[in-house]
Tab-separated table of C-alpha atoms and ligand atoms in Angstrom:
chain	number	residue	atom	x	y	z
C	164	MET	CA	-65.724	34.274	14.000
C	165	ASN	CA	-69.012	32.832	15.228
C	166	LEU	CA	-71.829	35.380	15.404
C	167	ASN	CA	-74.243	34.343	18.146
C	168	VAL	CA	-77.344	36.437	17.525
C	169	LEU	CA	-80.841	36.494	19.015
C	170	ILE	CA	-83.612	37.445	16.591
C	171	LEU	CA	-86.787	39.024	17.976
C	172	PRO	CA	-89.084	39.562	14.966
C	173	GLY	CA	-91.912	41.104	17.034
C	174	ASP	CA	-95.153	42.347	15.482
C	175	GLY	CA	-96.583	43.773	12.246
C	176	ILE	CA	-93.883	44.245	9.623
C	177	GLY	CA	-91.233	43.184	12.182
C	178	PRO	CA	-91.095	39.527	10.992
C	179	GLU	CA	-91.023	40.612	7.334
C	180	VAL	CA	-88.086	43.022	7.674
C	181	THR	CA	-86.115	40.823	10.082
C	182	ALA	CA	-86.401	37.862	7.683
C	183	GLU	CA	-84.568	39.947	5.067
C	184	ALA	CA	-82.059	41.241	7.626
C	185	VAL	CA	-81.281	37.633	8.611
C	186	ARG	CA	-80.884	36.675	4.964
C	187	VAL	CA	-78.320	39.471	4.552
C	188	LEU	CA	-76.571	38.499	7.794
C	189	ARG	CA	-76.160	34.936	6.528
C	190	ALA	CA	-74.934	36.174	3.145
C	191	VAL	CA	-72.327	38.551	4.570
C	192	ALA	CA	-71.139	35.919	7.060
C	193	ALA	CA	-70.724	33.345	4.268
C	194	LYS	CA	-68.859	35.849	2.096
C	195	PHE	CA	-66.340	36.664	4.833
C	196	GLY	CA	-66.005	33.137	6.279
C	197	HIS	CA	-67.905	33.612	9.556
C	198	THR	CA	-70.451	31.225	11.043
C	199	VAL	CA	-73.811	32.335	12.413
C	200	THR	CA	-75.694	30.841	15.351
C	201	LEU	CA	-79.236	32.164	15.462
C	202	HIS	CA	-81.890	31.829	18.133
C	203	GLU	CA	-85.374	33.267	17.808
C	204	GLY	CA	-87.480	34.608	20.664
C	205	LEU	CA	-90.838	36.189	21.409
C	206	LEU	CA	-91.204	39.879	22.209
C	207	GLY	CA	-94.137	42.305	22.120
C	208	GLY	CA	-97.710	41.531	21.056
C	209	VAL	CA	-96.855	38.097	19.712
C	210	ALA	CA	-95.301	37.236	23.095
C	211	ILE	CA	-98.428	38.406	24.938
C	212	HIS	CA	-100.558	36.171	22.719
C	213	ARG	CA	-98.410	33.096	23.242
C	214	THR	CA	-97.229	33.515	26.851
C	215	GLY	CA	-99.232	36.333	28.475
C	216	SER	CA	-96.112	38.510	28.883
C	217	PRO	CA	-94.570	41.050	26.453
C	218	LEU	CA	-91.098	39.982	27.631
C	219	PRO	CA	-91.102	36.290	28.613
C	220	GLU	CA	-88.342	35.189	30.987
C	221	GLU	CA	-87.028	32.821	28.310
C	222	THR	CA	-86.530	35.738	25.879
C	223	LEU	CA	-84.722	37.730	28.536
C	224	GLN	CA	-82.324	34.858	29.241
C	225	MET	CA	-81.680	34.351	25.541
C	226	ALA	CA	-80.887	38.061	25.141
C	227	LEU	CA	-78.473	37.977	28.074
C	228	ASN	CA	-76.703	34.966	26.538
C	229	ALA	CA	-76.497	36.291	22.960
C	230	ASP	CA	-73.593	38.362	21.617
C	231	ALA	CA	-76.122	40.701	20.043
C	232	THR	CA	-79.884	41.012	19.587
C	233	LEU	CA	-81.635	42.002	16.371
C	234	MET	CA	-85.210	43.196	16.770
C	235	GLY	CA	-87.974	43.986	14.269
C	236	ALA	CA	-90.635	46.174	15.861
C	237	VAL	CA	-93.327	45.755	18.500
C	238	GLY	CA	-96.880	47.060	18.726
C	239	LEU	CA	-100.336	45.930	17.650
C	240	PRO	CA	-103.428	48.158	17.379
C	241	GLU	CA	-105.463	45.750	19.548
C	242	PHE	CA	-103.299	46.737	22.555
C	243	ASP	CA	-103.643	50.496	22.024
C	244	SER	CA	-106.003	50.906	24.979
C	245	ALA	CA	-104.360	48.289	27.238
C	246	PRO	CA	-102.770	49.501	30.498
C	247	PRO	CA	-99.050	50.400	30.066
C	248	ASP	CA	-97.915	47.227	31.847
C	249	GLN	CA	-99.714	44.970	29.376
C	250	ARG	CA	-98.612	46.671	26.178
C	251	PRO	CA	-96.111	45.227	23.686
C	252	GLU	CA	-93.849	48.313	24.128
C	253	LYS	CA	-93.364	47.360	27.781
C	254	GLY	CA	-91.396	44.346	26.551
C	255	LEU	CA	-88.976	46.548	24.618
C	256	LEU	CA	-88.437	48.937	27.535
C	257	GLY	CA	-87.858	45.957	29.839
C	258	LEU	CA	-85.363	44.453	27.421
C	259	ARG	CA	-83.385	47.710	27.095
C	260	LYS	CA	-83.268	48.008	30.864
C	261	ALA	CA	-82.226	44.383	31.422
C	262	LEU	CA	-79.433	44.677	28.858
C	263	GLY	CA	-78.318	48.011	30.348
C	264	VAL	CA	-78.112	49.688	26.943
C	265	PHE	CA	-77.424	53.293	27.920
C	266	ALA	CA	-76.425	54.664	24.513
C	267	ASN	CA	-78.613	54.987	21.458
C	268	LEU	CA	-76.651	55.338	18.249
C	269	ARG	CA	-78.366	56.593	15.126
C	270	PRO	CA	-76.298	56.803	11.999
C	271	VAL	CA	-77.599	59.498	9.657
C	272	LYS	CA	-76.345	59.141	6.147
C	273	ALA	CA	-77.500	60.823	2.965
C	274	PHE	CA	-77.574	58.174	0.253
C	275	ALA	CA	-76.795	59.607	-3.174
C	276	ALA	CA	-79.792	57.871	-4.763
C	277	LEU	CA	-82.192	59.381	-2.200
C	278	LEU	CA	-81.035	62.983	-2.279
C	279	ASP	CA	-84.202	64.016	-4.084
C	280	SER	CA	-86.336	62.462	-1.293
C	281	SER	CA	-84.928	64.926	1.247
C	282	PRO	CA	-86.846	68.188	1.645
C	283	LEU	CA	-83.466	69.973	1.821
C	284	LYS	CA	-81.479	71.124	-1.199
C	285	ASN	CA	-79.248	68.382	-2.624
C	286	HIS	CA	-76.013	70.341	-2.278
C	287	LEU	CA	-76.638	70.771	1.475
C	288	VAL	CA	-77.445	67.119	2.205
C	289	GLU	CA	-74.962	65.454	-0.125
C	290	GLY	CA	-72.095	63.794	1.742
C	291	THR	CA	-73.816	63.895	5.141
C	292	ASP	CA	-72.461	61.077	7.294
C	293	MET	CA	-72.875	61.448	11.040
C	294	ILE	CA	-73.811	59.388	14.034
C	295	ILE	CA	-75.920	60.763	16.850
C	296	VAL	CA	-74.998	59.318	20.259
C	297	ARG	CA	-77.918	59.847	22.609
C	298	GLU	CA	-77.779	59.007	26.331
C	299	LEU	CA	-80.719	56.641	26.812
C	300	THR	CA	-81.254	55.854	30.495
C	301	GLY	CA	-80.852	59.163	32.363
C	302	GLY	CA	-81.802	62.843	32.215
C	303	ILE	CA	-85.197	64.476	32.426
C	304	TYR	CA	-87.140	61.382	31.276
C	305	TYR	CA	-86.143	59.507	34.417
C	306	GLY	CA	-85.296	62.190	37.024
C	307	THR	CA	-87.257	62.664	40.245
C	308	PRO	CA	-89.071	64.513	41.728
C	309	ARG	CA	-91.608	64.615	38.945
C	310	GLY	CA	-95.359	65.034	38.698
C	311	ILE	CA	-98.305	67.398	38.587
C	312	SER	CA	-99.769	68.833	41.791
C	313	GLY	CA	-102.149	71.510	43.031
C	314	VAL	CA	-105.401	72.788	41.554
C	315	GLY	CA	-106.540	75.866	39.680
C	316	ALA	CA	-104.026	78.708	39.742
C	317	GLU	CA	-101.881	76.589	42.105
C	318	GLU	CA	-101.517	73.732	39.635
C	319	ARG	CA	-97.880	73.044	38.753
C	320	ALA	CA	-95.809	70.389	37.019
C	321	VAL	CA	-92.239	69.370	37.802
C	322	ASN	CA	-89.662	67.321	35.930
C	323	THR	CA	-86.066	66.967	37.001
C	324	MET	CA	-83.027	66.729	34.776
C	325	VAL	CA	-80.419	64.701	36.601
C	326	TYR	CA	-77.051	63.426	35.427
C	327	THR	CA	-74.266	62.015	37.535
C	328	ARG	CA	-70.598	62.266	36.610
C	329	PRO	CA	-70.295	58.499	35.878
C	330	GLU	CA	-73.328	58.606	33.573
C	331	ILE	CA	-71.767	61.432	31.555
C	332	GLU	CA	-68.313	59.844	31.561
C	333	ARG	CA	-69.458	56.516	30.141
C	334	ILE	CA	-71.494	57.989	27.274
C	335	ALA	CA	-68.705	60.490	26.492
C	336	ARG	CA	-66.127	57.704	26.321
C	337	MET	CA	-68.365	55.749	23.991
C	338	ALA	CA	-68.646	58.757	21.666
C	339	PHE	CA	-64.863	59.243	21.639
C	340	HIS	CA	-64.275	55.530	20.943
C	341	LEU	CA	-66.712	55.696	18.028
C	342	ALA	CA	-65.044	58.826	16.672
C	343	ARG	CA	-61.726	56.962	16.568
C	344	GLY	CA	-63.247	54.601	14.006
C	345	ARG	CA	-64.560	57.536	11.946
C	346	ARG	CA	-63.363	61.097	11.226
C	347	ARG	CA	-62.211	61.710	14.823
C	348	LYS	CA	-64.484	64.582	15.667
C	349	VAL	CA	-67.017	64.796	18.513
C	350	THR	CA	-69.539	67.618	18.839
C	351	SER	CA	-71.030	67.685	22.327
C	352	VAL	CA	-74.442	69.355	22.503
C	353	ASP	CA	-75.826	70.998	25.639
C	354	LYS	CA	-77.596	74.086	26.972
C	355	SER	CA	-74.829	75.231	29.301
C	356	ASN	CA	-75.720	78.909	28.944
C	357	VAL	CA	-78.880	78.193	30.981
C	358	LEU	CA	-78.736	74.782	32.707
C	359	GLU	CA	-76.405	73.726	35.531
C	360	ASN	CA	-76.988	70.177	34.358
C	361	SER	CA	-75.436	71.097	31.029
C	362	GLN	CA	-72.543	72.876	32.733
C	363	LEU	CA	-71.620	69.619	34.460
C	364	TRP	CA	-72.127	67.781	31.145
C	365	ARG	CA	-69.736	70.132	29.320
C	366	ARG	CA	-67.103	69.986	32.083
C	367	VAL	CA	-67.129	66.179	32.322
C	368	VAL	CA	-67.085	65.711	28.529
C	369	THR	CA	-64.122	68.124	28.301
C	370	GLU	CA	-62.280	66.138	30.980
C	371	ALA	CA	-63.043	62.809	29.267
C	372	ALA	CA	-61.683	64.235	26.002
C	373	ARG	CA	-58.194	64.385	27.562
C	374	GLU	CA	-58.104	60.552	27.395
C	375	PHE	CA	-58.574	60.860	23.603
C	376	PRO	CA	-56.069	63.505	22.443
C	377	ASP	CA	-56.364	62.233	18.867
C	378	VAL	CA	-60.075	63.170	18.735
C	379	GLU	CA	-61.185	66.770	18.191
C	380	LEU	CA	-63.947	68.029	20.506
C	381	ASP	CA	-66.194	71.009	20.044
C	382	HIS	CA	-69.317	72.130	21.910
C	383	LEU	CA	-72.578	73.475	20.519
C	384	LEU	CA	-75.639	74.808	22.266
C	385	VAL	CA	-78.641	72.675	21.391
C	386	ASP	CA	-80.538	75.495	19.686
C	387	ASN	CA	-77.582	76.237	17.433
C	388	CYS	CA	-77.132	72.503	16.775
C	389	ALA	CA	-80.754	72.219	15.612
C	390	MET	CA	-79.988	74.975	13.112
C	391	GLN	CA	-76.609	73.597	11.961
C	392	LEU	CA	-78.122	70.146	11.322
C	393	VAL	CA	-80.105	71.562	8.429
C	394	LEU	CA	-77.732	74.394	7.416
C	395	ASN	CA	-74.514	72.421	7.318
C	396	PRO	CA	-75.051	68.723	8.169
C	397	ARG	CA	-71.660	67.730	6.726
C	398	ARG	CA	-69.863	69.483	9.596
C	399	PHE	CA	-70.924	66.690	11.980
C	400	ASP	CA	-69.144	63.384	12.571
C	401	VAL	CA	-70.160	62.177	16.067
C	402	VAL	CA	-72.872	64.185	17.856
C	403	LEU	CA	-72.908	63.480	21.605
C	404	THR	CA	-75.889	64.575	23.658
C	405	GLU	CA	-78.186	63.841	26.581
C	406	ASN	CA	-81.484	61.984	26.432
C	407	MET	CA	-84.099	64.620	25.580
C	408	PHE	CA	-81.897	66.720	23.271
C	409	GLY	CA	-80.923	63.493	21.475
C	410	ASP	CA	-84.540	62.412	21.138
C	411	ILE	CA	-85.390	65.655	19.356
C	412	LEU	CA	-82.223	66.083	17.286
C	413	SER	CA	-82.207	62.494	16.019
C	414	ASP	CA	-85.689	62.910	14.526
C	415	GLU	CA	-84.451	66.071	12.836
C	416	GLY	CA	-81.484	64.073	11.551
C	417	ALA	CA	-83.871	61.415	10.214
C	418	VAL	CA	-85.273	63.925	7.730
C	419	LEU	CA	-81.858	64.092	6.085
C	420	ALA	CA	-82.033	60.394	5.163
C	421	GLY	CA	-85.274	60.344	3.130
C	422	SER	CA	-87.669	57.694	4.549
C	423	ILE	CA	-88.229	56.266	8.035
C	424	GLY	CA	-87.921	52.782	6.534
C	425	MET	CA	-84.237	53.521	5.803
C	426	LEU	CA	-83.078	54.204	9.329
C	427	PRO	CA	-81.167	51.729	11.479
C	428	SER	CA	-80.429	52.131	15.179
C	429	ALA	CA	-78.222	50.547	17.782
C	430	SER	CA	-78.643	50.642	21.551
C	431	ILE	CA	-75.391	49.826	23.261
C	432	GLY	CA	-74.400	48.919	26.818
C	433	ASP	CA	-71.139	48.077	28.528
C	434	ARG	CA	-68.152	46.512	26.856
C	435	ARG	CA	-67.645	42.777	27.195
C	436	PRO	CA	-64.168	41.451	28.127
C	437	SER	CA	-63.711	40.709	24.394
C	438	GLY	CA	-64.009	44.459	23.699
C	439	ALA	CA	-67.400	44.042	21.989
C	440	TRP	CA	-70.311	46.174	23.140
C	441	VAL	CA	-73.567	44.606	24.378
C	442	GLY	CA	-76.043	45.676	21.743
C	443	LEU	CA	-79.690	45.725	20.728
C	444	TYR	CA	-80.198	46.564	17.049
C	445	GLU	CA	-83.467	47.592	15.426
C	446	PRO	CA	-84.824	49.749	12.644
C	447	VAL	CA	-86.161	53.098	13.860
C	448	HIS	CA	-89.655	52.482	12.442
C	449	GLY	CA	-92.561	50.783	14.244
C	450	SER	CA	-94.694	47.768	13.338
C	451	ALA	CA	-96.594	49.653	10.569
C	452	PRO	CA	-99.894	47.741	10.920
C	453	ASP	CA	-101.220	49.549	7.815
C	454	ILE	CA	-98.875	47.608	5.510
C	455	ALA	CA	-98.167	44.484	7.610
C	456	GLY	CA	-98.402	41.106	5.885
C	457	GLN	CA	-98.297	42.605	2.384
C	458	ASN	CA	-94.588	42.215	1.546
C	459	LYS	CA	-94.444	45.996	1.034
C	460	ALA	CA	-92.261	47.161	3.924
C	461	ASN	CA	-88.837	48.641	3.278
C	462	PRO	CA	-86.322	46.245	4.909
C	463	LEU	CA	-83.298	48.563	4.513
C	464	GLY	CA	-83.543	50.008	8.057
C	465	ALA	CA	-83.427	46.456	9.439
C	466	ILE	CA	-80.609	45.521	7.057
C	467	GLY	CA	-78.701	48.668	8.071
C	468	SER	CA	-79.145	47.524	11.681
C	469	VAL	CA	-77.261	44.333	10.742
C	470	ALA	CA	-74.412	46.532	9.483
C	471	ALA	CA	-74.426	48.417	12.807
C	472	MET	CA	-74.366	45.107	14.691
C	473	LEU	CA	-71.402	43.824	12.681
C	474	GLU	CA	-69.494	47.012	13.381
C	475	TYR	CA	-70.260	47.660	17.047
C	476	SER	CA	-70.906	44.266	18.615
C	477	PHE	CA	-68.459	42.252	16.508
C	478	GLY	CA	-65.898	44.858	15.434
C	479	LEU	CA	-66.310	43.680	11.801
C	480	LYS	CA	-65.934	47.016	10.031
C	481	GLU	CA	-65.178	45.628	6.579
C	482	GLU	CA	-68.260	43.406	6.699
C	483	ALA	CA	-70.405	46.332	7.885
C	484	ALA	CA	-69.082	48.495	5.063
C	485	ALA	CA	-69.875	45.723	2.554
C	486	VAL	CA	-73.520	45.653	3.722
C	487	ASN	CA	-73.756	49.447	3.504
C	488	ARG	CA	-72.247	49.412	0.014
C	489	ALA	CA	-74.771	46.744	-1.040
C	490	ILE	CA	-77.619	48.926	0.300
C	491	GLU	CA	-76.300	51.851	-1.752
C	492	ALA	CA	-76.040	49.689	-4.863
C	493	VAL	CA	-79.662	48.582	-4.469
C	494	LEU	CA	-80.804	52.171	-3.952
C	495	ALA	CA	-78.930	53.232	-7.070
C	496	SER	CA	-80.529	50.379	-9.066
C	497	GLY	CA	-84.005	51.741	-8.272
C	498	LYS	CA	-85.184	48.321	-7.035
C	499	VAL	CA	-86.793	49.746	-3.916
C	500	THR	CA	-90.082	49.605	-2.026
C	501	ALA	CA	-92.992	52.002	-2.531
C	502	ASP	CA	-92.037	54.376	0.328
C	503	LEU	CA	-88.965	55.441	-1.690
C	504	LYS	CA	-91.146	56.295	-4.700
C	505	PRO	CA	-89.269	54.360	-7.390
C	506	PRO	CA	-89.673	55.448	-11.004
C	507	GLY	CA	-91.097	52.018	-12.009
C	508	PRO	CA	-93.240	49.474	-10.142
C	509	PRO	CA	-92.146	49.116	-6.510
C	510	ALA	CA	-90.164	46.063	-5.386
C	511	THR	CA	-91.413	43.806	-2.590
C	512	THR	CA	-89.732	43.443	0.809
C	513	SER	CA	-88.253	40.083	-0.171
C	514	GLU	CA	-87.073	41.318	-3.578
C	515	VAL	CA	-85.156	44.130	-1.887
C	516	GLY	CA	-83.601	41.664	0.603
C	517	GLN	CA	-82.566	39.388	-2.258
C	518	ALA	CA	-81.175	42.354	-4.200
C	519	VAL	CA	-78.968	43.334	-1.232
C	520	CYS	CA	-77.672	39.736	-1.020
C	521	ASP	CA	-76.977	39.745	-4.763
C	522	ALA	CA	-75.143	43.067	-4.477
C	523	LEU	CA	-73.027	41.621	-1.668
S	673	NAD	P1	-94.679	53.229	12.243
S	673	NAD	O1	-93.228	53.554	12.132
S	673	NAD	O2	-95.020	51.816	12.475
S	673	NAD	O3	-95.429	53.711	10.894
S	673	NAD	C1	-95.485	55.081	10.486
S	673	NAD	C2	-95.722	55.150	8.960
S	673	NAD	O4	-94.516	54.787	8.291
S	673	NAD	C3	-96.802	54.182	8.472
S	673	NAD	O5	-97.493	54.778	7.417
S	673	NAD	C4	-96.017	52.994	7.954
S	673	NAD	O6	-96.654	52.287	6.924
S	673	NAD	C5	-94.734	53.663	7.455
S	673	NAD	N1	-93.588	52.766	7.615
S	673	NAD	C6	-92.974	52.437	8.784
S	673	NAD	N2	-91.987	51.575	8.548
S	673	NAD	C7	-91.959	51.365	7.226
S	673	NAD	C8	-91.148	50.571	6.389
S	673	NAD	N3	-90.165	49.802	6.862
S	673	NAD	N4	-91.410	50.562	5.067
S	673	NAD	C9	-92.393	51.328	4.553
S	673	NAD	N5	-93.169	52.117	5.296
S	673	NAD	C10	-92.969	52.129	6.626
S	673	NAD	O7	-95.285	54.163	13.394
S	673	NAD	P2	-96.757	54.191	14.023
S	673	NAD	O8	-97.775	53.942	12.958
S	673	NAD	O9	-96.802	55.437	14.813
S	673	NAD	O10	-96.799	52.976	15.056
S	673	NAD	C11	-97.331	51.680	14.765
S	673	NAD	C12	-97.040	50.759	15.947
S	673	NAD	O11	-95.624	50.595	16.083
S	673	NAD	C13	-97.535	51.303	17.296
S	673	NAD	O12	-98.061	50.215	18.018
S	673	NAD	C14	-96.284	51.838	17.950
S	673	NAD	O13	-96.351	51.815	19.354
S	673	NAD	C15	-95.240	50.887	17.437
S	673	NAD	N6	-93.865	51.411	17.421
S	673	NAD	C16	-92.889	50.549	17.781
S	673	NAD	C17	-91.562	50.946	17.727
S	673	NAD	C18	-90.505	49.949	18.078
S	673	NAD	O14	-90.789	48.756	18.129
S	673	NAD	N7	-89.269	50.362	18.321
S	673	NAD	C19	-91.226	52.227	17.279
S	673	NAD	C20	-92.251	53.097	16.887
S	673	NAD	C21	-93.590	52.675	16.950
């Protein structure tokens, strides 16, 4: 297979972690007999510096032509007080919109070697392996009417939570498809005891489930889900939820994994005729200006994003599993960056990338 991938290193530690992710991508492709075609583009602060725009037209076209896009992170302190339209983050939002990536997937896995880094008791976290499927382009973050009006005692603020049946159907189907490649269980999370919006969500998800009789479906109210995530995280396989609930629950899930530098993410759009999903892959962390340029950043979130890309955009499950196994081997060896508090001197970003390639 030829893997046609666009790399958008971005700002801060973005270029450092993507360099290691690319190294691992090349290594896993060579091991399994695939070829890799890479293009590199500008996004974020670096793109503003070179072209005046956080998302140059050329980058957009490259992303539309690639099979998958791997991103580092965007954001530079010098743009912190710039108007929203001229900020690096605007480029990322524009890219997500242009690619139509409506589902954000966050795998949450407790690595054996990091159990002590979790604030939860080891026996609770051990064996956790779930994926949170968050709807990314609808719900209360986008609904209208919205705004603040009135003055004094009359002042009021309105946000609107809107979902249409097709929006719920497509994200539900994606969750069920993913569950088929895992332990075949979907937990749909809503607030249907209070919100009409959630009542529609629950009804449509239940109807969609009939197309997937081999996948078990259960429903949880979001408040109970928040509790179960820390009481019994192993009960979850695929967690399906709307935009705002997913935003909150996925940060709670992140605590289970140890460090923010560990976490990969995938934002997925429609399926291509080949069956592959359009995808944008990036570590969850930002550009970390405090450690940029020092070869200190943990590249494992970016490397895990390569595993997600192999699995979702290319359907290469064995290759994805090999990358994840190599990450685990490196964690177990203790050759990790400072954020994971190794017993000895911390490894550099590039040493960790090389160690993952060696483990592969
Ligand atoms: P951040 O994730 O960049 O950093 C938070 C803390 O975590 C810092 O102390 C940093 O050193 C540490 N950290 C982050 N990634 C790490 C890694 N891989 N290895 C080791 N330590 C790591 O969040 P922030 O400081 O709030 O934001 C910095 C910039 O990044 C801002 O401009 C923000 O807008 C941007 N940002 C971008 C994205 C994105 O591109 N998707 C996401 C979040 C923040």
